[in-house]
Coordinates of C-alpha atoms in Angstrom, one line a residue:
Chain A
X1 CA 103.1 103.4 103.0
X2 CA 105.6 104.8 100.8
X3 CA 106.1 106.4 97.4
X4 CA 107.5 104.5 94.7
X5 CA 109.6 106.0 91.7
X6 CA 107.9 104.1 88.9
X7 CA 110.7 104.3 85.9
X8 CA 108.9 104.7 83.8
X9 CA 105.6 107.1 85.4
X10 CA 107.9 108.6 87.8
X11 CA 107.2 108.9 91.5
X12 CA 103.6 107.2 92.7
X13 CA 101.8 106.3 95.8
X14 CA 102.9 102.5 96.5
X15 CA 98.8 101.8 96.4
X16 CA 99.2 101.9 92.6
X17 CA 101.6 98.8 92.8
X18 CA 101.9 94.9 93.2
X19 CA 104.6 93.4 94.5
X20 CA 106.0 90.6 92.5
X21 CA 108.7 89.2 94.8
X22 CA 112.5 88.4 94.0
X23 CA 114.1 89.3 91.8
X24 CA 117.1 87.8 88.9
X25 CA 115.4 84.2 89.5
X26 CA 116.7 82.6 86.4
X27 CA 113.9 80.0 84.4
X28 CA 116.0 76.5 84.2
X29 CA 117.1 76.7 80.5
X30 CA 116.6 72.8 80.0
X31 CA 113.4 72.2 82.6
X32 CA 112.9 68.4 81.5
X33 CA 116.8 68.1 83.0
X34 CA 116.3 69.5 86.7
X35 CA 115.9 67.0 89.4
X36 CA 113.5 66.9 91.9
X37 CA 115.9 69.4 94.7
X38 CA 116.8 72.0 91.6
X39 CA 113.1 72.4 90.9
X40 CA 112.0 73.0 94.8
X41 CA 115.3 75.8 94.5
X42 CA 114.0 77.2 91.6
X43 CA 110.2 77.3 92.3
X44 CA 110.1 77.7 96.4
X45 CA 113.5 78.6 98.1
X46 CA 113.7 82.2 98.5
X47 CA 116.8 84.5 100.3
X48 CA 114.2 86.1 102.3
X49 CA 116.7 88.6 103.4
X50 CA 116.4 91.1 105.9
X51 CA 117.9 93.8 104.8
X52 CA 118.8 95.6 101.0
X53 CA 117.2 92.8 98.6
X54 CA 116.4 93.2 94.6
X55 CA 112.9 92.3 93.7
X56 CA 110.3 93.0 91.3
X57 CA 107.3 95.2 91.3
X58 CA 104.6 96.0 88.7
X59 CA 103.1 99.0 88.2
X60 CA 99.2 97.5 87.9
X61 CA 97.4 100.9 88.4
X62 CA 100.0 102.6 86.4
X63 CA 101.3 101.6 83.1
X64 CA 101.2 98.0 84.1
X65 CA 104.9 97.1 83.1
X66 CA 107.5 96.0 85.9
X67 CA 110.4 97.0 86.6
X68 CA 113.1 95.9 88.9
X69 CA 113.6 97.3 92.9
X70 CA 116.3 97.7 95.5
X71 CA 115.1 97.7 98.6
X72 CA 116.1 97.1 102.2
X73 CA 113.2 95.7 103.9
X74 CA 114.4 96.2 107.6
X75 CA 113.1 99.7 107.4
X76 CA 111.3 99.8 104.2
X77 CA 113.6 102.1 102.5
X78 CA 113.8 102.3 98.7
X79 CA 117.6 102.2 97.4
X80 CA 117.1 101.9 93.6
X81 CA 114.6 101.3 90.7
X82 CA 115.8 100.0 87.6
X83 CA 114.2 98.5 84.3
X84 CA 113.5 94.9 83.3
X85 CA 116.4 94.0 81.6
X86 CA 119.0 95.9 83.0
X87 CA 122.0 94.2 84.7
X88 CA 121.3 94.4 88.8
X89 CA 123.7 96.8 90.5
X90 CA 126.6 96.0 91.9
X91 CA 125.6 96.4 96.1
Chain B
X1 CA 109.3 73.9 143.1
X2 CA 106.7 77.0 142.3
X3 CA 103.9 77.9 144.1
X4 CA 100.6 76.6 143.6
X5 CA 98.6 79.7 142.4
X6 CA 95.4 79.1 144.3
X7 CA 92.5 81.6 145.8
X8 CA 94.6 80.7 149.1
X9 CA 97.4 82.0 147.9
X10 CA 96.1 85.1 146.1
X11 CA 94.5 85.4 150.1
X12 CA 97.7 84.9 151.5
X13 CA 99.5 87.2 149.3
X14 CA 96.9 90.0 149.8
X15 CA 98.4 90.4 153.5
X16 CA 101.1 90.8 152.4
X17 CA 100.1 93.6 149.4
X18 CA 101.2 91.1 146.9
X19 CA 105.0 91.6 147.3
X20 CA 106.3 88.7 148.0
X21 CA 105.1 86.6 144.9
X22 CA 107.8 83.9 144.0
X23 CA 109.4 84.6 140.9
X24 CA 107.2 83.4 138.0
X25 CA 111.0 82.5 136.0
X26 CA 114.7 82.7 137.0
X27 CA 116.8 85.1 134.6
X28 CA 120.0 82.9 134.4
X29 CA 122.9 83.6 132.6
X30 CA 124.0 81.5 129.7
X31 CA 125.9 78.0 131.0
X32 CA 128.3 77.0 128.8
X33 CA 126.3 74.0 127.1
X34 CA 123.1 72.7 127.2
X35 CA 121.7 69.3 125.5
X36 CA 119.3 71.6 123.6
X37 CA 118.5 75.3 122.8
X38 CA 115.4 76.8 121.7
X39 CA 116.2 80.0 119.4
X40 CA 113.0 81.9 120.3
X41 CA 110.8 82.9 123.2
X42 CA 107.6 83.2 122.0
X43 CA 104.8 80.6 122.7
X44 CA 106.2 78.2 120.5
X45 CA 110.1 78.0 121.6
X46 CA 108.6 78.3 125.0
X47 CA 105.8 75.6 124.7
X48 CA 108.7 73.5 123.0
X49 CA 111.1 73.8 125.9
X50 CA 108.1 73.0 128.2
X51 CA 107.4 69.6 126.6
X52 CA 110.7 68.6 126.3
X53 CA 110.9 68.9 129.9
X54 CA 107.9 67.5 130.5
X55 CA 107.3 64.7 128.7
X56 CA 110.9 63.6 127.0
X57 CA 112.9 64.7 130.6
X58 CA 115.2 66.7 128.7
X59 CA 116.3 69.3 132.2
X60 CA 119.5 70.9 130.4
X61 CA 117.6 73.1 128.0
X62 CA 117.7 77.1 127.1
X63 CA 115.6 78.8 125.6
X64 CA 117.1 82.4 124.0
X65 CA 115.3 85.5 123.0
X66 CA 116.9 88.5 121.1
X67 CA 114.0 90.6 123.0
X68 CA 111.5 89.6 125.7
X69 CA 109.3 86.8 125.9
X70 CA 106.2 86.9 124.4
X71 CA 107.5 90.5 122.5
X72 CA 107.3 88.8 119.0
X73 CA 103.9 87.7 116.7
X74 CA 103.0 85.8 120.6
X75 CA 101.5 89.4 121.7
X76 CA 100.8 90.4 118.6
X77 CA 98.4 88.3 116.9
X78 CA 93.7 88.4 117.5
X79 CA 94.3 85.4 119.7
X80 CA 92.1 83.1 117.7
X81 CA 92.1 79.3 118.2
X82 CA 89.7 76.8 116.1
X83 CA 90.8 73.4 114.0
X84 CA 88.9 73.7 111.6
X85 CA 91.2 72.9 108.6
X86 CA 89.8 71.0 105.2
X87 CA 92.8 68.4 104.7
X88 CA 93.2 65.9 107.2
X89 CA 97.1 66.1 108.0
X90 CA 96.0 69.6 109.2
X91 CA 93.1 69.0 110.6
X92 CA 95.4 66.5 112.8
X93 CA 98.1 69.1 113.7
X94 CA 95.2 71.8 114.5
X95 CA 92.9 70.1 116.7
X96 CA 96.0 68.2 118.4
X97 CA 96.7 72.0 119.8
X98 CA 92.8 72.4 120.3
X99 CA 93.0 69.4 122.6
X100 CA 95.7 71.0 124.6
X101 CA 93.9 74.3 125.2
X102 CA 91.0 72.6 126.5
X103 CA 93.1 71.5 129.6
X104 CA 95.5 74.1 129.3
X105 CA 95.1 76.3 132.4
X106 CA 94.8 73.6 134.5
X107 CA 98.1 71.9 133.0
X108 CA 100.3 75.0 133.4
X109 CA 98.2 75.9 137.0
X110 CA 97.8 79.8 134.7
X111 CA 94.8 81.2 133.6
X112 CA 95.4 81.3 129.9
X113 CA 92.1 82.7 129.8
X114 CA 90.8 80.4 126.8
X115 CA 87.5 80.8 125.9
X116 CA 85.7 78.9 123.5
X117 CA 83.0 81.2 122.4
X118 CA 83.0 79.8 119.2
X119 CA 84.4 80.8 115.5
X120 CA 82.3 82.1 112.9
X121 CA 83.4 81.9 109.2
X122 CA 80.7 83.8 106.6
X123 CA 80.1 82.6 103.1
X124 CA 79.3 85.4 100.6
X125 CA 79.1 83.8 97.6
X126 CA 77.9 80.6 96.1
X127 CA 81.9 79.2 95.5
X128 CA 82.1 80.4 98.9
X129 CA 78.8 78.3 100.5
X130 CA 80.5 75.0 98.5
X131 CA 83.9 75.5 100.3
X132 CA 82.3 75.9 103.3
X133 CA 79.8 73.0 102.9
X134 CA 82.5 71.2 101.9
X135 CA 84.9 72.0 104.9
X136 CA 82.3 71.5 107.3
X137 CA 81.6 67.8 105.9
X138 CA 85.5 67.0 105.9
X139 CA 86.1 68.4 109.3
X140 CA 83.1 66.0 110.7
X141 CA 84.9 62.9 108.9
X142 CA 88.3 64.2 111.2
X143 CA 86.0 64.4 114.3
X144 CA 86.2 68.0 114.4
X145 CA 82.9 70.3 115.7
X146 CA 81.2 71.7 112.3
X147 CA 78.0 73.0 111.6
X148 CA 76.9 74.9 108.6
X149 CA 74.7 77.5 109.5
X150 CA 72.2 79.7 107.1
X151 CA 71.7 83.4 107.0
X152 CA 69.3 83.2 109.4
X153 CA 71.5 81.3 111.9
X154 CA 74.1 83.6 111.3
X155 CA 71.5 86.1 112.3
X156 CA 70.3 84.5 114.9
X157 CA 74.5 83.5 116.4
X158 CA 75.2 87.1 115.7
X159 CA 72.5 89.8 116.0
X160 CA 74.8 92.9 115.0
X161 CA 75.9 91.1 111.5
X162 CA 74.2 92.8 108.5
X163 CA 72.4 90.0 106.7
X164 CA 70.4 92.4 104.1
X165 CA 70.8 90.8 100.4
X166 CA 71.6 94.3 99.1
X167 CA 74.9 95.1 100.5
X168 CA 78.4 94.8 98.3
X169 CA 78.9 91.0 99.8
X170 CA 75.9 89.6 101.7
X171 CA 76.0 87.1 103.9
X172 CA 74.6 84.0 102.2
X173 CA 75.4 81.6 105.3
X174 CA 78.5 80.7 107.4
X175 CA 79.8 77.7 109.4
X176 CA 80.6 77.0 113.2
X177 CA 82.8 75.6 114.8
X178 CA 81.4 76.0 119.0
X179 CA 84.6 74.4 120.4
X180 CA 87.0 77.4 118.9
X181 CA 87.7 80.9 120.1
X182 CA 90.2 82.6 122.4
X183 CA 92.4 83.0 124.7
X184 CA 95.2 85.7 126.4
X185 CA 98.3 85.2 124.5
X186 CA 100.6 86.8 126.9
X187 CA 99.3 84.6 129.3
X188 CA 99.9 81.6 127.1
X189 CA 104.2 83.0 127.0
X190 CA 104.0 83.7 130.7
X191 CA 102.5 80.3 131.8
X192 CA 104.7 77.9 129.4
X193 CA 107.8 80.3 130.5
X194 CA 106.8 79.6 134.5
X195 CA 105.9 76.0 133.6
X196 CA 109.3 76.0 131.4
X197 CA 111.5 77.5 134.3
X198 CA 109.9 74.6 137.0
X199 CA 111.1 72.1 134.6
X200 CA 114.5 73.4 134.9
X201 CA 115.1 75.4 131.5
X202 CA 117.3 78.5 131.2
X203 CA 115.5 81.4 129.6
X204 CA 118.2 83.8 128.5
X205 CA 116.0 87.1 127.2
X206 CA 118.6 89.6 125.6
X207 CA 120.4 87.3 124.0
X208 CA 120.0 87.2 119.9
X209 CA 121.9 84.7 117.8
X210 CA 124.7 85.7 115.4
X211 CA 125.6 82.7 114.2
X212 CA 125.1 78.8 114.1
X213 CA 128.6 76.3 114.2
X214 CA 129.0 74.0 112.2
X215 CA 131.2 71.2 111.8
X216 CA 130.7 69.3 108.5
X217 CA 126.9 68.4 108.3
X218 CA 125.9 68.6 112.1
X219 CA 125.4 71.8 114.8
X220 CA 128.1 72.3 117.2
X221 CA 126.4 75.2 119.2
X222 CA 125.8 79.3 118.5
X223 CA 127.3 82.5 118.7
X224 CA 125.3 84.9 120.7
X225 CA 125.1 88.0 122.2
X226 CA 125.7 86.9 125.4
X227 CA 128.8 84.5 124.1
X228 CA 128.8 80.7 122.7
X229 CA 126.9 77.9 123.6
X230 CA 127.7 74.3 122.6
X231 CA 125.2 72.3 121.9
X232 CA 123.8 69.2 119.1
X233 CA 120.5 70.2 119.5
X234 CA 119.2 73.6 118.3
X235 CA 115.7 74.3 117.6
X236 CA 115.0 77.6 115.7
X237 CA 111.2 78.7 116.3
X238 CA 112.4 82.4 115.4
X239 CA 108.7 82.8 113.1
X240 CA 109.0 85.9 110.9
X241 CA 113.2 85.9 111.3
X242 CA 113.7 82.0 110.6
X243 CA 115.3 82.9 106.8
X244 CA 117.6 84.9 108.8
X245 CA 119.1 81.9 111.3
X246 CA 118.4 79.3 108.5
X247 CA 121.4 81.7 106.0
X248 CA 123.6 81.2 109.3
X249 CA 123.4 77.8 108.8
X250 CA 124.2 77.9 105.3
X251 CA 120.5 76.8 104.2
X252 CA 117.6 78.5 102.2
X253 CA 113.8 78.1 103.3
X254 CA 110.5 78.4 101.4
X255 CA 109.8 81.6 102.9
X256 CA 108.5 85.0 102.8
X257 CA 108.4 87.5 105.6
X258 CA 105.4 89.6 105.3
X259 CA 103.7 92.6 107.1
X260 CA 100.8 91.6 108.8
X261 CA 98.4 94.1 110.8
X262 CA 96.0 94.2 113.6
X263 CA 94.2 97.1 115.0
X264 CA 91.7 97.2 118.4
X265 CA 89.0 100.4 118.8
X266 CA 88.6 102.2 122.4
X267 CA 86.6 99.7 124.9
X268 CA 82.7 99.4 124.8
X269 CA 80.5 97.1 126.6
X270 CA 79.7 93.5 125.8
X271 CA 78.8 93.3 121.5
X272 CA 79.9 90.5 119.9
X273 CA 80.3 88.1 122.2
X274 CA 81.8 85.4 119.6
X275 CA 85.0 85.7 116.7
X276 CA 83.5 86.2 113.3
X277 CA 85.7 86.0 110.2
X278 CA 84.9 86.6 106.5
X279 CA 87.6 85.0 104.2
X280 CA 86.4 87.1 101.1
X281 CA 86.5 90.6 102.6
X282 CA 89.5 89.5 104.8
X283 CA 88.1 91.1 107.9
X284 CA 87.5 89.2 111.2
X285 CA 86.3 90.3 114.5
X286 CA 86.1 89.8 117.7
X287 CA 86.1 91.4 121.5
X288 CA 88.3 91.2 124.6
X289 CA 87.9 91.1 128.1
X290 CA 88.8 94.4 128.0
X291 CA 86.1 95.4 125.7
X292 CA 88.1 96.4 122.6
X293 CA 87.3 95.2 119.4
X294 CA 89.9 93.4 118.2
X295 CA 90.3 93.3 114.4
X296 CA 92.5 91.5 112.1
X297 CA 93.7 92.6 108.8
X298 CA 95.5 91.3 105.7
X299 CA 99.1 90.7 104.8
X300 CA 100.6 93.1 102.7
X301 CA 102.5 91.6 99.4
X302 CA 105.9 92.5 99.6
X303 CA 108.7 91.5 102.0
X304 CA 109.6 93.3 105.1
X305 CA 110.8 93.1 108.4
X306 CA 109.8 96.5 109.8
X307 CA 106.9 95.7 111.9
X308 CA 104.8 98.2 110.0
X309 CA 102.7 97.5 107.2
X310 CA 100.5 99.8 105.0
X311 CA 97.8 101.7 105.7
X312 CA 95.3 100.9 102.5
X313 CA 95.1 97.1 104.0
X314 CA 93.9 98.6 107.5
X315 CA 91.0 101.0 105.1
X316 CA 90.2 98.0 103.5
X317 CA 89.7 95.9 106.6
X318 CA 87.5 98.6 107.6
X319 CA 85.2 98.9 105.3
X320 CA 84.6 95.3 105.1
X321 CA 84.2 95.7 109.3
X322 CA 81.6 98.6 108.5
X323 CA 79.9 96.8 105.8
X324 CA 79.1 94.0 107.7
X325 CA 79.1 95.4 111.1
X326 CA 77.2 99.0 110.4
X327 CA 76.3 99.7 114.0
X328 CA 80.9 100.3 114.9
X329 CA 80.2 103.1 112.5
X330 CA 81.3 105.7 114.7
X331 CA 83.9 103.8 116.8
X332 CA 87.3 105.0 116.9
X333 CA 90.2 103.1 116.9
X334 CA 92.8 103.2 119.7
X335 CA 96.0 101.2 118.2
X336 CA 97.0 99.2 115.4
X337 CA 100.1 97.3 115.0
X338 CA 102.1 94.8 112.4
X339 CA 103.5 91.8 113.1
X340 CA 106.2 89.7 110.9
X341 CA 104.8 86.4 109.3
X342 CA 107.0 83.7 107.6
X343 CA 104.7 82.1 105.2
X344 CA 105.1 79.2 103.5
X345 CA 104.2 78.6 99.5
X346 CA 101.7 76.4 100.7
X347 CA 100.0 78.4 103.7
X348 CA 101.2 75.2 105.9
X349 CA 103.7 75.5 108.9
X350 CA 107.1 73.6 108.8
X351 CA 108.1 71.2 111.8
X352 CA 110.9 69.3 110.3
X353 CA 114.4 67.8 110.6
X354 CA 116.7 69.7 108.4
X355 CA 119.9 68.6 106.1
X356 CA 121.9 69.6 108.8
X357 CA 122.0 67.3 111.9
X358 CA 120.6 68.7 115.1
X359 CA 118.7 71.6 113.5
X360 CA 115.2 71.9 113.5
X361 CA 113.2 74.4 112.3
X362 CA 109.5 74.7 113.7
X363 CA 108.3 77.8 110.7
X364 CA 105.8 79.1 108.1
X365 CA 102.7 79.1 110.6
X366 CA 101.8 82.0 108.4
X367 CA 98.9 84.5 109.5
X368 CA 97.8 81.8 111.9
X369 CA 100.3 80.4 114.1
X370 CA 99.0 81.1 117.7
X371 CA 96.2 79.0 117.7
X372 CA 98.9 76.2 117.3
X373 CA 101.1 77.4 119.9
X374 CA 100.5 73.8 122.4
X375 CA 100.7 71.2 119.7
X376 CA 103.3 72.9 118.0
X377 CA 105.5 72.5 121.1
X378 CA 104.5 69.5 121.6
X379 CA 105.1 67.9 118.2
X380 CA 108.2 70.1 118.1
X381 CA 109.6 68.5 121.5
X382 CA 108.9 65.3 119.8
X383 CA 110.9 66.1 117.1
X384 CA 113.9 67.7 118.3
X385 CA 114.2 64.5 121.8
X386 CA 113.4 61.7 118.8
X387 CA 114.9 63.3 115.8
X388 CA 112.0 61.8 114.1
X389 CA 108.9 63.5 113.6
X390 CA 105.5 62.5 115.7
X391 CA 103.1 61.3 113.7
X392 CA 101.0 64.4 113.3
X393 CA 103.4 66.6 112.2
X394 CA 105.5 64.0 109.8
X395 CA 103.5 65.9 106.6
X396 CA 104.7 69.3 107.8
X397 CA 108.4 68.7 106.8
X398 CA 111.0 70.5 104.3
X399 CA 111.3 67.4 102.4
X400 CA 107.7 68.6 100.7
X401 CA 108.4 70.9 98.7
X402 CA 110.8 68.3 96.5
X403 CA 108.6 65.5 96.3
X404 CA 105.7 67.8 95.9
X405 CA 103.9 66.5 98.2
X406 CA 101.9 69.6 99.9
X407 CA 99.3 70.6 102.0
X408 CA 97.6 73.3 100.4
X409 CA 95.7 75.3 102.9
X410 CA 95.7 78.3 101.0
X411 CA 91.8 78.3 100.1
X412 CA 91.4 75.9 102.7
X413 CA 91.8 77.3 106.0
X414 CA 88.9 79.0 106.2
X415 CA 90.3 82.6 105.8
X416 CA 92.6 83.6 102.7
X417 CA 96.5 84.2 103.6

């Protein structure tokens, strides 16, 4: 378990959040053009990565908004939290 | 050529104080090329390596662990085996590796312990008795062991269940399936690994992959820890760390590494003498030969490779344990333990061929890979000495999830994932 720094809230027990999965996944800007392989990258494929990875997180017992996360997740450790919006880091 | 294990030669060894046991596996070092190699000693990679052995007489095979054999989700998981799946492509896969484990011990001449004491899933709501009905009618049509039972045969199956109508979600009936249940999954890595080394393959334990050659679209071989080894044939069966070889390659899977936790109390005599498992609460039960009460949790949501998960899915697990279960009350709890699962978008394992040619990725078995573990290596073998899939496993490839064409088990596996 570990305590996440809600941006908005500030610093809450991680029971209070949903994880929401990766994050910067652009939505195709002209769906009725993708072929069959863009739409399987878009809707399936995932980096997966072991180690720091940006995802997205949603504070559902909080104030319910997401946010965005850096994270490495070969030990769990929180790097960053930053708003929806904002540009992602630079590593 | 091994040893028969026999009660003559457990006789014969007692003389001697059982120190001169033959070698159950060799511990080579790496040769510089093999005509396949397995990435990943659990009881997938090993069963793989077996089988192609076995039944394709492929001799010049390794099989590399980054650890120990057997370390990984193979002696981690609550050991459960059953087939009963709703669709019929894996229904096919399932009971394939069912098969198997009926003549399993005798096969491998090692006491994989399987026993089928039958597998209990509990319906607590109405949605809950229609999937089940439901599951139990399709599994019948695939030739699969089903019976529904009420809560008075749930009762009656289990004595220690809590059937009263007033508790948060009762039991309103479950179904059966008598040929499912467990078996020692060390065992299961120690047997195909002895079996594995008779047939001549190479298991290199220490040995973790850092990288996958390439030239142009097909494998040439892989860096390792221990050095390079050419080969066209590389199998990755590397479960919660396949995303991990598959970026080495160059190629992105439908994936998601997730925490998933198990827990066993301090041994008590004989209780449940059966594997019960409630899809709504996510809690499922059962007891070893050792007497602990082996419980299985949920996954949690978010990605991670730690081995550690967090601690409000094990309370929640419990309380669905005491619920149901009031009499482990005041039973403590002696370990608990995560395990890394690669889960697929549509709960479904992937056997496949991949764009790259002579890689192979056997993946995604989810929460629920080890009761697999046989057919698994043996489609797998299949796949990797053809480089066509078998027939029960063509469904299960990476090509699904462009055309669409998937095997939703998400609902339908008889436990949520």
């Amino acid at each position: 378990m570990f305590i996440i720094n809600c941006p908005y809230c500030g610093e809450r027990d991680q029971q209070e959040f949903k994880a929401g999965g990766e994050a910067h996944i652009e939505r195709p800007k002209q769906p009725t053009e993708l072929s069959d392989d863009e739409w399987a990258e878009y809707l399936f494929m995932r980096k997966n990565i072991k180690g720091v990875q940006f995802e997205r997180w949603n504070h559902a017992h909080g104030c319910r908004k997401w946010f965005n996360m850096v994270r490495d997740t070969s030990n769990d450790e929180i790097k960053l939290v930053y708003k929806m919006g904002e540009k992602p880091p630079l590593e | 050529m091994k040893n028969k294990y026999s009660i003559f030669s457990l006789i014969k060894n007692a003389f001697s104080y059982h120190e001169n046991w033959q070698k159950a596996w060799k511990d080579p070092q790496p040769k510089k090329e093999y005509d396949a190699v397995i990435v990943g000693g659990g009881g997938h990679g090993l069963a793989t390596a077996y089988y192609l052995g076995k039944k394709h007489n492929m001799k010049n095979i390794a099989v590399v662990e980054k650890g120990w054999i057997g370390g990984g989700n193979t002696g981690r998981n609550t050991t459960i085996i059953r087939s009963n799946y709703l669709w019929d492509a894996s229904a096919g896969l399932y009971d394939h590796a069912l098969k198997i484990w009926e003549g399993l011990s005798q096969e491998l001449n090692y006491n994989v312990m399987f026993s089928q004491r039958g597998v209990m899933n509990l319906a607590h709501n109405l949605q809950d008795v229609r999937d089940l009905k439901r599951r139990t009618h399709a599994n019948r049509l695939n030739g699969i062991d089903a019976v529904y039972l009420n809560t008075e045969e749930v009762k009656k199956f289990c004595p220690i269940i809590n059937t009263s109508p007033d508790i948060r979600y009762p039991v309103l009936g479950g179904t059966l399936q008598r040929r499912a249940g467990t078996a020692r999954h060390d065992a299961v890595a120690w047997g195909y690994a002895r079996g594995a080394d008779e047939m001549g393959v190479d298991i290199i334990q220490n040995c973790e992959v850092k990288g996958i050659k390439r030239n142009g679209g097909s494998v040439e071989g892989i860096e390792t820890t221990k050095g390079f080894i050419k080969t066209n044939k590389v199998g990755v069966v590397a479960a919660g760390h396949s995303s991990v070889i598959a970026n080495m390659a160059g190629l992105r899977l439908p994936l998601e590494s997730k925490p998933l936790q198990a827990l066993v109390s301090e041994p008590v005599k004989p209780i449940i003498d059966t594997v019960v498992m409630s899809n709504a609460v996510h809690a499922y039960v059962s007891q070893s030969d050792k007497g602990e009460l082996v419980i299985g949790a949920g996954t949690d949501d978010y990605v991670s490779y730690s081995q550690k998960g967090s601690h409000q899915i094990v309370e929640g697990t419990l309380n669905a344990i005491l619920e149901l279960y009031p009499i482990f009350s005041r039973m403590r709890m002696l370990r608990q333990w995560g395990g890394i699962v690669d889960i697929c978008p549509d709960a479904s394992p992937i056997l496949s061929k991949t764009s790259i040619k002579g890689l192979y990725f056997n993946c995604g078995w989810g929460t629920g890979g080890f009761k697999a573990t046989p057919g698994s290596g043996d489609l797998f073998a299949h796949t990797i000495a053809n480089d066509e899939p078998h027939k029960l496993n063509a469904a299960f490839n990476l090509n699904r999830f462009i055309s669409g064409d998937l095997v939703d088990e998400h609902g339908a596996a008889a436990v949520a994932h």
